[in-house]
Short mmCIF file of C-alpha atoms and ligand atoms in Angstrom, two decimals:
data_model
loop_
_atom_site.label_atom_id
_atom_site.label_comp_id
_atom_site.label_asym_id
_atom_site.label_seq_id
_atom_site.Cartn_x
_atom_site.Cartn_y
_atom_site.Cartn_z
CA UNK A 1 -21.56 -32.36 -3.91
CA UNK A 2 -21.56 -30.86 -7.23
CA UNK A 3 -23.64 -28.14 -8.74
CA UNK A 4 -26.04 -28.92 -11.54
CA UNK A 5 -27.63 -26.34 -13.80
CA UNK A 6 -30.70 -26.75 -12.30
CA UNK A 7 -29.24 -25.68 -9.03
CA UNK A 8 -27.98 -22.27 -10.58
CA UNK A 9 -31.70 -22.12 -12.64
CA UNK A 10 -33.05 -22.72 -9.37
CA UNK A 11 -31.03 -19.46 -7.51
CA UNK A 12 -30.88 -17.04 -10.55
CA UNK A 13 -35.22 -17.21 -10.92
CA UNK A 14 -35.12 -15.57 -7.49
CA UNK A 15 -32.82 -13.07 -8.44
CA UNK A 16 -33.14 -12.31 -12.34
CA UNK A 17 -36.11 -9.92 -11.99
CA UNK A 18 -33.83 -7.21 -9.69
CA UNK A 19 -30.57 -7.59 -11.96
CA UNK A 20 -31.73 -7.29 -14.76
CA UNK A 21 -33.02 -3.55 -13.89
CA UNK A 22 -29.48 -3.32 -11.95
CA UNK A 23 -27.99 -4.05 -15.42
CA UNK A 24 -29.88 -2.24 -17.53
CA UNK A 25 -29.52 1.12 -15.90
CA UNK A 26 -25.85 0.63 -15.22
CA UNK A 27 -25.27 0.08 -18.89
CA UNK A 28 -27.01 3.13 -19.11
CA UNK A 29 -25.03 5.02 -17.27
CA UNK A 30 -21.88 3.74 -18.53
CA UNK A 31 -23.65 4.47 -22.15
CA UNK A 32 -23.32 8.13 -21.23
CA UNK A 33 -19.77 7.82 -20.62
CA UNK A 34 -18.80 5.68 -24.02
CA UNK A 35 -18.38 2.57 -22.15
CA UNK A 36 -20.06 -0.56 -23.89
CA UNK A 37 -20.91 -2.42 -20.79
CA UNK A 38 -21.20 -5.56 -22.77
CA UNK A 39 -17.79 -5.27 -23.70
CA UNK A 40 -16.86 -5.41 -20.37
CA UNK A 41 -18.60 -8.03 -19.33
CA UNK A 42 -17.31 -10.24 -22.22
CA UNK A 43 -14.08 -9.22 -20.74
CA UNK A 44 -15.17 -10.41 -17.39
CA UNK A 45 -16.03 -13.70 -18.50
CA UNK A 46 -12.65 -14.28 -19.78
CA UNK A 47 -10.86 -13.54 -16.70
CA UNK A 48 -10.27 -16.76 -15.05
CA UNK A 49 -8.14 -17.14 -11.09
CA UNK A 50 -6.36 -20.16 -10.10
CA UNK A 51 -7.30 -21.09 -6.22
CA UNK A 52 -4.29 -22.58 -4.80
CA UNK A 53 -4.91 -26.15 -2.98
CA UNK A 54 -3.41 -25.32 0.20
CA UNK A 55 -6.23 -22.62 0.43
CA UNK A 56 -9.26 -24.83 0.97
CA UNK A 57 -9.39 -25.82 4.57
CA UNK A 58 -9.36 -23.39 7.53
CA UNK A 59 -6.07 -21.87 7.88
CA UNK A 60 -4.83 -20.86 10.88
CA UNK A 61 -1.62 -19.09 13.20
CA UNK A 62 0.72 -20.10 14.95
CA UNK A 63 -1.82 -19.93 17.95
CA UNK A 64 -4.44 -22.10 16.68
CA UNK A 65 -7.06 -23.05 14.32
CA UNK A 66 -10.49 -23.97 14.16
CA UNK A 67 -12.00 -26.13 11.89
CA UNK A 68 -15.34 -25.21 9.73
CA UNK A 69 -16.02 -28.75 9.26
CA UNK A 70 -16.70 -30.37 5.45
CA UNK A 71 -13.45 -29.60 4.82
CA UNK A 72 -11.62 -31.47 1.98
CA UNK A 73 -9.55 -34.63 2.91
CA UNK A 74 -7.60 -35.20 -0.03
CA UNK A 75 -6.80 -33.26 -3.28
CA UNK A 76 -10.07 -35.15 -5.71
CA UNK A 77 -11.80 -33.32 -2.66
CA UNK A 78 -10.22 -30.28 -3.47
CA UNK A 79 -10.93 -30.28 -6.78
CA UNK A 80 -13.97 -30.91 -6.23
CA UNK A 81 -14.19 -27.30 -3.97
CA UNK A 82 -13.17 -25.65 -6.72
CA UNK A 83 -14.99 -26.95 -9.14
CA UNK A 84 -17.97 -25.84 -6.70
CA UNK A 85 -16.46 -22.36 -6.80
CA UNK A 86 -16.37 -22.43 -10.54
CA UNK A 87 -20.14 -23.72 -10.77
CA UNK A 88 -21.20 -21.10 -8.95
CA UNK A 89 -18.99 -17.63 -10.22
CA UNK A 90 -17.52 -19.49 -13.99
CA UNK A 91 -14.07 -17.77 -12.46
CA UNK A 92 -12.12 -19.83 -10.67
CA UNK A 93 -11.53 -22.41 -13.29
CA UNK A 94 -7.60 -23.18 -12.44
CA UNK A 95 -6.11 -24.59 -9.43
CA UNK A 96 -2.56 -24.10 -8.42
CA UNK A 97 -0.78 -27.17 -6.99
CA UNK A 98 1.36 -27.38 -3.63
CA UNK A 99 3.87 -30.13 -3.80
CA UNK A 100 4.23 -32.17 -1.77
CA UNK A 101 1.07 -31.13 0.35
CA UNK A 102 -0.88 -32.12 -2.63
CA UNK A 103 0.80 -35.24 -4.73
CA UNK A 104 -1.24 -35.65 -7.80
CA UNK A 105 -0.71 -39.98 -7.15
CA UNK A 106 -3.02 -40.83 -10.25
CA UNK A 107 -1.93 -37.93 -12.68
CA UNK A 108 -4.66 -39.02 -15.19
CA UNK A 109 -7.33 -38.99 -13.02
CA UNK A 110 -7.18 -36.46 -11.01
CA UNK A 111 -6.47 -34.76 -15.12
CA UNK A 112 -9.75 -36.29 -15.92
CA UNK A 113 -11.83 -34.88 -13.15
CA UNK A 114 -10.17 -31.22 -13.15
CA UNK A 115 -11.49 -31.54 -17.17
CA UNK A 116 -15.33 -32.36 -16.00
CA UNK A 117 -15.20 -30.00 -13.78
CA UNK A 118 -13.51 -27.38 -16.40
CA UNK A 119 -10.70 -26.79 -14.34
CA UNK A 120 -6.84 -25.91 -15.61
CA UNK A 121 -3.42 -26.81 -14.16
CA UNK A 122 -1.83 -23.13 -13.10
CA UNK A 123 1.16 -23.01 -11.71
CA UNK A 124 2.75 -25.55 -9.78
CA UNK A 125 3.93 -24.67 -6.26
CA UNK A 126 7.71 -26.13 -4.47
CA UNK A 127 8.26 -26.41 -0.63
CA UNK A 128 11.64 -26.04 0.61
CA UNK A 129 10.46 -24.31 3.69
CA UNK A 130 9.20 -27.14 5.62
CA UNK A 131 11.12 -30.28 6.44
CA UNK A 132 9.16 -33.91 5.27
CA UNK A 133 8.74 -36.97 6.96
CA UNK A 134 11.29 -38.89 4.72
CA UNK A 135 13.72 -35.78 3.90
CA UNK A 136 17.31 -36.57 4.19
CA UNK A 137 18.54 -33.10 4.71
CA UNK A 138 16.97 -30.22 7.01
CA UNK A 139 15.89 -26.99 5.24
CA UNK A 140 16.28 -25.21 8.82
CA UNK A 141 19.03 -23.00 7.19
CA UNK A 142 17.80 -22.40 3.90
CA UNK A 143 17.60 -24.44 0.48
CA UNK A 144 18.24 -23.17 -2.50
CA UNK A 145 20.68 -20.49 -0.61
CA UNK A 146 21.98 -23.23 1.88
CA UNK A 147 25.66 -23.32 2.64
CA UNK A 148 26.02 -26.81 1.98
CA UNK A 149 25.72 -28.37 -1.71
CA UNK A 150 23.91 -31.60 -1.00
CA UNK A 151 21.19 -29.60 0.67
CA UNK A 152 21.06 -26.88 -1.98
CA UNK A 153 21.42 -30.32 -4.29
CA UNK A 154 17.90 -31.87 -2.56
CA UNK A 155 16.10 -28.55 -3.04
CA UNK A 156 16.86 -28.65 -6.40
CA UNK A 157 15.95 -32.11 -7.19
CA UNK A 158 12.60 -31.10 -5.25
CA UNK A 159 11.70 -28.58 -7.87
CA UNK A 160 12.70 -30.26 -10.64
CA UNK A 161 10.45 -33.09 -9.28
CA UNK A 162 7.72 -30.57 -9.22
CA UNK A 163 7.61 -29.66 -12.88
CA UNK A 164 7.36 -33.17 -13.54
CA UNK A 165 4.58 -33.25 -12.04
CA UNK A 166 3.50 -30.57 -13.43
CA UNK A 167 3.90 -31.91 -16.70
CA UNK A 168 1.91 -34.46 -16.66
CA UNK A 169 -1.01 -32.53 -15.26
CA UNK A 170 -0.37 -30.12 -18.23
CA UNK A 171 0.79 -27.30 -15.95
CA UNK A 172 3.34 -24.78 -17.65
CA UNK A 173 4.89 -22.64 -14.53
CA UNK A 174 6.49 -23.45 -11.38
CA UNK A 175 6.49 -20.95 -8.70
CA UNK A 176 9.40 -20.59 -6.38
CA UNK A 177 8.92 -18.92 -3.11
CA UNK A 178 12.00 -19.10 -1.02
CA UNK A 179 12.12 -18.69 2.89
CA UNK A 180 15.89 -18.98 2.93
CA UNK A 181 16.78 -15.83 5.29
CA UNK A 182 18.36 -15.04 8.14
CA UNK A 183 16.84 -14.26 11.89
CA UNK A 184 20.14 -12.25 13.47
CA UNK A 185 22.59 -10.24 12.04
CA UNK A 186 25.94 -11.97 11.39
CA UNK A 187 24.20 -15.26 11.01
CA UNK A 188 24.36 -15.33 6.61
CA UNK A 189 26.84 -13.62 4.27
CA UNK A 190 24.50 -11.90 1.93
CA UNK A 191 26.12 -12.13 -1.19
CA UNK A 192 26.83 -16.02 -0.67
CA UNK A 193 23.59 -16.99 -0.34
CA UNK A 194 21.92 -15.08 -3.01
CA UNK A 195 24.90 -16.18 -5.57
CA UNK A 196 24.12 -20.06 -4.05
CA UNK A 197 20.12 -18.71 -4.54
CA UNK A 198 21.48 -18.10 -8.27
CA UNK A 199 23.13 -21.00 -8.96
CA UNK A 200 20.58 -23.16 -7.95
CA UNK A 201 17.82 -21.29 -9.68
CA UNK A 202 19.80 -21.88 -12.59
CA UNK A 203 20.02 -25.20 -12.73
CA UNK A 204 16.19 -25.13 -11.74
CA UNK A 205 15.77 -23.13 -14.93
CA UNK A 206 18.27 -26.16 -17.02
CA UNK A 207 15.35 -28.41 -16.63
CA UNK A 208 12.58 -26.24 -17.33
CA UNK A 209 10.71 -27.22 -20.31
CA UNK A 210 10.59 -25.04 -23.40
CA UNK A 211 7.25 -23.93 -22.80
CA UNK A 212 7.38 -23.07 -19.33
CA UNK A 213 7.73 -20.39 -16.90
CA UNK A 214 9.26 -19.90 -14.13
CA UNK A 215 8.46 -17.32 -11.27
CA UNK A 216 10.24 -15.81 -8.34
CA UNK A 217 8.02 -14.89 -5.35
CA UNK A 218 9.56 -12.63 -3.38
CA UNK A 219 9.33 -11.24 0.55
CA UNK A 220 10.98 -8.83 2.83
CA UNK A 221 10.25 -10.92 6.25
CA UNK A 222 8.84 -14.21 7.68
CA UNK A 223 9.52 -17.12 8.79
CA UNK A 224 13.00 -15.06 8.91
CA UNK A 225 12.74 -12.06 10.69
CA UNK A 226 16.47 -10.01 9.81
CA UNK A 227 16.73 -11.51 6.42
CA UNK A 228 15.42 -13.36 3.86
CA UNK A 229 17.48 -13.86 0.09
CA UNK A 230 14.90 -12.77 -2.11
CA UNK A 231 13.57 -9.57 -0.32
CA UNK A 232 11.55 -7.49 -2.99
CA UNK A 233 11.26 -7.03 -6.45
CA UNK A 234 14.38 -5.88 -7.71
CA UNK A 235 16.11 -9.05 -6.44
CA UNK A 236 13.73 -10.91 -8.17
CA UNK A 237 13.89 -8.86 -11.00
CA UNK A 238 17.47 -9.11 -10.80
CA UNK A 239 17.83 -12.84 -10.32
CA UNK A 240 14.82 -13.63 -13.43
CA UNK A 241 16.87 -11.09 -15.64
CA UNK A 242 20.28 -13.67 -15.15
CA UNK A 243 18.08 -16.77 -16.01
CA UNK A 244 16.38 -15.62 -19.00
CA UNK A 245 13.78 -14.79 -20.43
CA UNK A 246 11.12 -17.89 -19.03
CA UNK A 247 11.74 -16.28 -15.90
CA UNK A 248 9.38 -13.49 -14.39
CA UNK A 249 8.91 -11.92 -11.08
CA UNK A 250 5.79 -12.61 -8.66
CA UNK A 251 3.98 -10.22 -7.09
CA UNK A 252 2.12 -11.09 -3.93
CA UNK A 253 0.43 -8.29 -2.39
CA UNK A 254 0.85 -9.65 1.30
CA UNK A 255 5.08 -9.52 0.67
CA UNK A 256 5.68 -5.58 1.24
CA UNK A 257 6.96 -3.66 3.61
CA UNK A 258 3.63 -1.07 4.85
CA UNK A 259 2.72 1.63 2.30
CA UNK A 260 4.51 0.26 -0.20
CA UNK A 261 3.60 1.87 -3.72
CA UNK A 262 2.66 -1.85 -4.98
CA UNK A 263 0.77 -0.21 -8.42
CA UNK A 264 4.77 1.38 -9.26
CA UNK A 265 6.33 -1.96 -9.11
CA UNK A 266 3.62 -3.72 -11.42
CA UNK A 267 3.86 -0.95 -13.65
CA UNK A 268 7.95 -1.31 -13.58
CA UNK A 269 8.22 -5.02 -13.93
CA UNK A 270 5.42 -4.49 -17.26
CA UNK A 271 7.43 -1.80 -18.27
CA UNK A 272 10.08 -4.74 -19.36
CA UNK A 273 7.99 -7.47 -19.55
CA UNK A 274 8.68 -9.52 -16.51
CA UNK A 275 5.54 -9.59 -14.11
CA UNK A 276 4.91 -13.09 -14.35
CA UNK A 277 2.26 -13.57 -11.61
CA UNK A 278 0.75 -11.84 -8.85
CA UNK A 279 -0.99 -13.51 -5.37
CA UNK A 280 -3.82 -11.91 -4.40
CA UNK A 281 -4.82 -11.38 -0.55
CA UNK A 282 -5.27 -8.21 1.62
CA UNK A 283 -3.44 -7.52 4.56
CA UNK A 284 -3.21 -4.79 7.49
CA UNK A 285 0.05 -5.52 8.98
CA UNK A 286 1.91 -7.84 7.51
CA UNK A 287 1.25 -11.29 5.35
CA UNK A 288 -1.92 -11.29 7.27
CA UNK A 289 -3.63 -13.38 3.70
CA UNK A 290 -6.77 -11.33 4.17
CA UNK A 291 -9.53 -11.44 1.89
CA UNK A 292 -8.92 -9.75 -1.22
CA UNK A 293 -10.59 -6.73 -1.21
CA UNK A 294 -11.45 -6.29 2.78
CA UNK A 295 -8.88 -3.89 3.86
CA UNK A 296 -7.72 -1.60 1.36
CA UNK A 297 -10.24 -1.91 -2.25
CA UNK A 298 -8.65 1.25 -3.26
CA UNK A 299 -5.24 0.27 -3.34
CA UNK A 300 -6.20 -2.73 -5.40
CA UNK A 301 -8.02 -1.40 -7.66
CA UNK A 302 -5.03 1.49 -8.13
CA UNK A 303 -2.70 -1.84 -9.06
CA UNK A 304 -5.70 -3.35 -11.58
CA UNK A 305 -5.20 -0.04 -13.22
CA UNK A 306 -1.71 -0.60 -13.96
CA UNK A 307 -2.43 -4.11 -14.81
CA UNK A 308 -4.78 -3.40 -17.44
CA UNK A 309 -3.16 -0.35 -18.64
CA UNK A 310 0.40 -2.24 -18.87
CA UNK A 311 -1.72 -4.99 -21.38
CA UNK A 312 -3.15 -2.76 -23.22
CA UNK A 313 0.10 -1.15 -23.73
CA UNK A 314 2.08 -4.53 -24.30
CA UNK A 315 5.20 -2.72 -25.79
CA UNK A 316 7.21 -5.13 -23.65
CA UNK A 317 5.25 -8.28 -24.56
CA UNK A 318 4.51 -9.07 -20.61
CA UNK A 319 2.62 -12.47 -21.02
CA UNK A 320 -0.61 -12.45 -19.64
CA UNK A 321 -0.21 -12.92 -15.56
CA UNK A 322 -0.81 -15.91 -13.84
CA UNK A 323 -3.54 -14.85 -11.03
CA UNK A 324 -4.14 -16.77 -7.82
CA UNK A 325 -5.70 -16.23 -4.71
CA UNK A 326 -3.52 -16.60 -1.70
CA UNK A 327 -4.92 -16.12 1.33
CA UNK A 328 -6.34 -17.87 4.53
CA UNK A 329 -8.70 -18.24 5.75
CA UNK A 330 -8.97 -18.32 9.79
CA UNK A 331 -12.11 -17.26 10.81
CA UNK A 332 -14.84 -17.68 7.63
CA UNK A 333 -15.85 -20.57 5.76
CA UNK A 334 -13.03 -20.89 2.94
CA UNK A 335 -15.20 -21.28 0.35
CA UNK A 336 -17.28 -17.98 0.93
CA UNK A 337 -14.05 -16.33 1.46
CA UNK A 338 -12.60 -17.80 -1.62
CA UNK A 339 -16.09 -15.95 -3.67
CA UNK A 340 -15.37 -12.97 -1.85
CA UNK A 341 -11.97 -12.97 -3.09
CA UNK A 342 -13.09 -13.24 -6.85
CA UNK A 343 -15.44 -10.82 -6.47
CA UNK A 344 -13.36 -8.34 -4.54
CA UNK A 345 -10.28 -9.12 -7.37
CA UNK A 346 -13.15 -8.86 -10.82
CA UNK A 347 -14.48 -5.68 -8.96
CA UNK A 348 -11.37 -4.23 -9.16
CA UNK A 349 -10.22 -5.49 -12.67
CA UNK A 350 -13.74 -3.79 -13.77
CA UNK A 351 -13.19 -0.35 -12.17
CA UNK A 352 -9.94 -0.29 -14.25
CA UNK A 353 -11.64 -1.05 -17.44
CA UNK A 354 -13.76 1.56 -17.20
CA UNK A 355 -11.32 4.26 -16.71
CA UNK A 356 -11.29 7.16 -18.99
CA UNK A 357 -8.04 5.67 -20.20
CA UNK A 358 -7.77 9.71 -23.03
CA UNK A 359 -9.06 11.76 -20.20
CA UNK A 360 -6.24 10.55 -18.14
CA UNK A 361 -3.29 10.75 -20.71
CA UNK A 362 -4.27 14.48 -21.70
CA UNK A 363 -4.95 15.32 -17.99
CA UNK A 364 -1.25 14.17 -17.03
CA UNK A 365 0.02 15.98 -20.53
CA UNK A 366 -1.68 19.37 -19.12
CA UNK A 367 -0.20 18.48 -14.87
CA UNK A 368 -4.12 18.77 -14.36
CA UNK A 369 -3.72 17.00 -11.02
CA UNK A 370 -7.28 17.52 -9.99
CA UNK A 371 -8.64 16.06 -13.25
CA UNK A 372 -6.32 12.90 -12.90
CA UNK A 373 -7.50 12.27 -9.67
CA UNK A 374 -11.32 12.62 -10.44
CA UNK A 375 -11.29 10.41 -13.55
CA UNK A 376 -9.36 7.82 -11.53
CA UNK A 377 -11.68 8.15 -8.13
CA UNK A 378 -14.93 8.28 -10.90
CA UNK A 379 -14.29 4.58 -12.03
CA UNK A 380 -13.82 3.77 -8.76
CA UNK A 381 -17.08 5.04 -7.62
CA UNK A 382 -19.31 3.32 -9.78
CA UNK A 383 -20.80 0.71 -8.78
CA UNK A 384 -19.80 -2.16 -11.49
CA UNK A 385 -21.16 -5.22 -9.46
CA UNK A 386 -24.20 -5.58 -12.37
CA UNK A 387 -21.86 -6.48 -14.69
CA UNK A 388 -20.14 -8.77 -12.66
CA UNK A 389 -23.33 -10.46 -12.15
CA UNK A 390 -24.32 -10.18 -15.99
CA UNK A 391 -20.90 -11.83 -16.67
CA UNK A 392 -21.67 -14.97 -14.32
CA UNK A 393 -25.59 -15.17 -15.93
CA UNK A 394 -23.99 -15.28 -19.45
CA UNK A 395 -21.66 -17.78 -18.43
CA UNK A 396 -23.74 -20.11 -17.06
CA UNK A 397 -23.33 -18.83 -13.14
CA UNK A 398 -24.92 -17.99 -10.56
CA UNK A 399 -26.59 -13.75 -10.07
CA UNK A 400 -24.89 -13.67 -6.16
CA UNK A 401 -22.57 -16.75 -5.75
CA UNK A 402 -22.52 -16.19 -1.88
CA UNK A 403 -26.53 -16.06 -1.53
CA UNK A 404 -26.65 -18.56 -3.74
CA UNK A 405 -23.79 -20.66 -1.83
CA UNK A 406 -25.88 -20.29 1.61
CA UNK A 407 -29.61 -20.93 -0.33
CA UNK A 408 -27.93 -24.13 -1.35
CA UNK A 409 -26.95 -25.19 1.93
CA UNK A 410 -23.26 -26.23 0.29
CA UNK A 411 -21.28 -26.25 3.67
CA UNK A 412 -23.85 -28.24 5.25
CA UNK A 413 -24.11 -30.73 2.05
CA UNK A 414 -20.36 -31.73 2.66
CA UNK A 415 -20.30 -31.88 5.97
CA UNK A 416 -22.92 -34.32 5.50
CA UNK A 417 -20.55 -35.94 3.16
CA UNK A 418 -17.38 -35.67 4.24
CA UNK A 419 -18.04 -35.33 8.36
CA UNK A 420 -17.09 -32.36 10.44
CA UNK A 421 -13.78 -33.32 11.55
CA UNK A 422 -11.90 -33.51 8.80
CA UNK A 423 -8.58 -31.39 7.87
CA UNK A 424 -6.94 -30.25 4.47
CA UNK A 425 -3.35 -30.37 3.80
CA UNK A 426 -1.97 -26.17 3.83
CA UNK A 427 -1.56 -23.33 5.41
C1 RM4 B 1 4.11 -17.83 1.44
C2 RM4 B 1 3.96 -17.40 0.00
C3 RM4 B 1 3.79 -18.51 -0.96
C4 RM4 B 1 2.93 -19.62 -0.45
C5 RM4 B 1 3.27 -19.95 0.97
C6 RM4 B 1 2.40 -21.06 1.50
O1 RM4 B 1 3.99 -16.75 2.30
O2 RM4 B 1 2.92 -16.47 -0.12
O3 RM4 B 1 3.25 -18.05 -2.17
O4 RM4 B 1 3.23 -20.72 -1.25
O5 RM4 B 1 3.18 -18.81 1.78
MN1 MN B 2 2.25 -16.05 -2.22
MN1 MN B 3 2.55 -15.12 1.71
#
């Protein structure tokens, strides 16, 4: 199925009539406080998230999963998914590839169709975590870390394989995300497998092309459960600082340790320049891949803050992020999950913009704690979903993507198409 104008025409006459009051007295309100809401929203509109293609099916644990049915059998299906997603919110226009679940076999047409639907090539995605059908050498004790040099060799060769493909999709990162770890004390020598880690990285980083970047995704636990070679940010940090300067650290918000200060570390890694990406999800536990947004909204929107105070205080020249969803989805449809997700991740990138950025700096020059903490909790409170939906209507979206989504029948339309049985390469 894909989404023709008439389809969004069709939803937004229904729901024009209440937004535009909605908008109209929150640009009021924000009036009072200085804020040009259109400003914003022209902001908004320019804010684009990759969906990753591992992320369209239903996901699942280790105890089971259970299919929604529709679900996208190949990676034009995919595409296709996401270009639904961008119909309906004009956000989501990037997808972020998984080698090998996803091989790109006709590189020009599946180029062709991501351009119709107005999609980008993010970053591309490496597995050295699973083994493959035809693999010569197990991964089952690491890759890139992996005491032997053939096997650190074929993870290598994977990710240089990877930015080819990437090339010719027109991609310009890679993302590495190692599992290489250890379950039981005694079982790796630390410092030899994050100097291996190194090594290879580096000659990951030889092949990289000029205008490339690489990133370093990092996590403290899982599949390994005593170690794992890139734990947290400072050995990514550590490890993009020896490669140079097309290498930046990843920040996936799933990959901490509980109460973690996750806003600090953003606003470190800007500080010089290296936050590269970030991975959006929510979690309560652990790398639970939540929907963005469910669990804790505050905490998000306290790392947005940073985010948008670190670029519009570029002293370090951080490039502008690569964002992407990561998350599962086990229980909802994945593609109202996925809108959720935007929403939750624009909601939050909002609330920061509206922050009374002056109020804040002289409140922290006079240690007026109580001020800080009302001018910060004040952008929070208001409710900026209007200009979220102003943003969509002036891009050629739809008012409320999921009401829209379920007044179009989508999930029923492909499993009409595609059957209900079907199952996507992923998580
Ligand atoms: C990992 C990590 C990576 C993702 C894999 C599938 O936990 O978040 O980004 O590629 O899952
Ligand atoms: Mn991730
Ligand atoms: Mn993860």
């Amino acid at each position: 199925m894909r989404i023709q104008s008439f389809h969004i025409d069709q939803y937004n006459a229904i729901a024009i009539k209440v937004h535009e009051n909605n908008y109209r007295i929150t640009k009021e309100l924000l009036a009072q406080k200085s804020i040009d809401a259109d400003a914003v929203v022209e902001k908004l509109r320019q804010f684009q998230i990759a969906i990753p293609s591992w992320a369209l099916g239903a996901g699942g644990t280790r105890f089971g999963r259970f299919s929604t049915g529709g679900e996208p059998g190949n990676l034009e299906q995919k595409l296709d998914d996401i270009g639904l997603l961008h119909a309906l919110t004009r956000s989501a226009g990037a997808i972020s590839l998984h080698i090998p679940w996803d091989i790109p076999r006709d590189a020009q047409a599946i180029k062709q169709q991501a351009s119709e639907l107005d999609i980008v090539f993010d970053a591309m995605n490496s597995n050295t975590f699973q083994d493959q059908k035809d693999q010569a050498l197990s991964y089952k004790f690491g890759s890139l870390s992996h005491i032997n040099a053939d096997v650190r060799k074929q993870a290598v060769e994977h990710n240089i394989e990877v930015i080819s493909y990437g090339q010719a999709l027109g991609s310009k990162s890679i993302t590495v995300w190692l599992a290489d770890g250890s379950s039981f004390p005694g079982q790796l020598n630390f410092r030899r497998a994050l100097d291996n880690t190194l090594r290879s990285l580096q000659e990951i980083y030889a092949q990289l092309p000029a205008d490339w970047q690489l990133f370093i995704e990092y996590k403290p636990y899982e599949p390994y459960f005593y170690s794992t070679v890139i734990q947290d940010w400072g050995t990514s940090f550590l490890l993009a600082n020896e490669l140079g300067n097309k290498a930046y650290t990843l920040v996936d918000l799933g990959h901490h340790l509980h109460n973690t200060n996750i806003e600090q570390i953003v606003s470190t890694l800007m500080y010089r320049g290296k936050l590269g990406g970030f991975h959006f999800n929510d979690s309560k536990y652990g790398d639970d891949d939540l929907t963005v947004g469910s669990i804790k909204p505050y905490q998000l929107y306290l790392i947005f803050n940073e985010l948008v105070y670190g670029l519009e205080n570029n002293t370090a020249q951080n490039p502008s992020p690569a964002w992407m969803i990561d998350a599962s989805h086990n229980l909802k449809d994945p593609l109202e999950d996925l809108i959720q997700s935007l929403e939750a991740i624009r909601l939050a990138y909002a609330q920061a913009l509206i922050v009374d950025r002056q109020g804040l700096w002289d409140a922290q020059l006079n240690n007026d704690v109580s001020v800080g903490q009302e001018i910060l909790q004040d952008a929070f409170r208001t409710d900026v979903r209007p200009l979220l939906q102003e943003a969509r209507l002036r891009s050629g979206g739809v008012i409320e993507p999921i009401k829209a989504y379920r007044y179009l029948n989508i999930r029923q339309q492909l499993i009409k198409e595609r059957g209900s049985v079907t199952v996507a390469t992923g998580l």
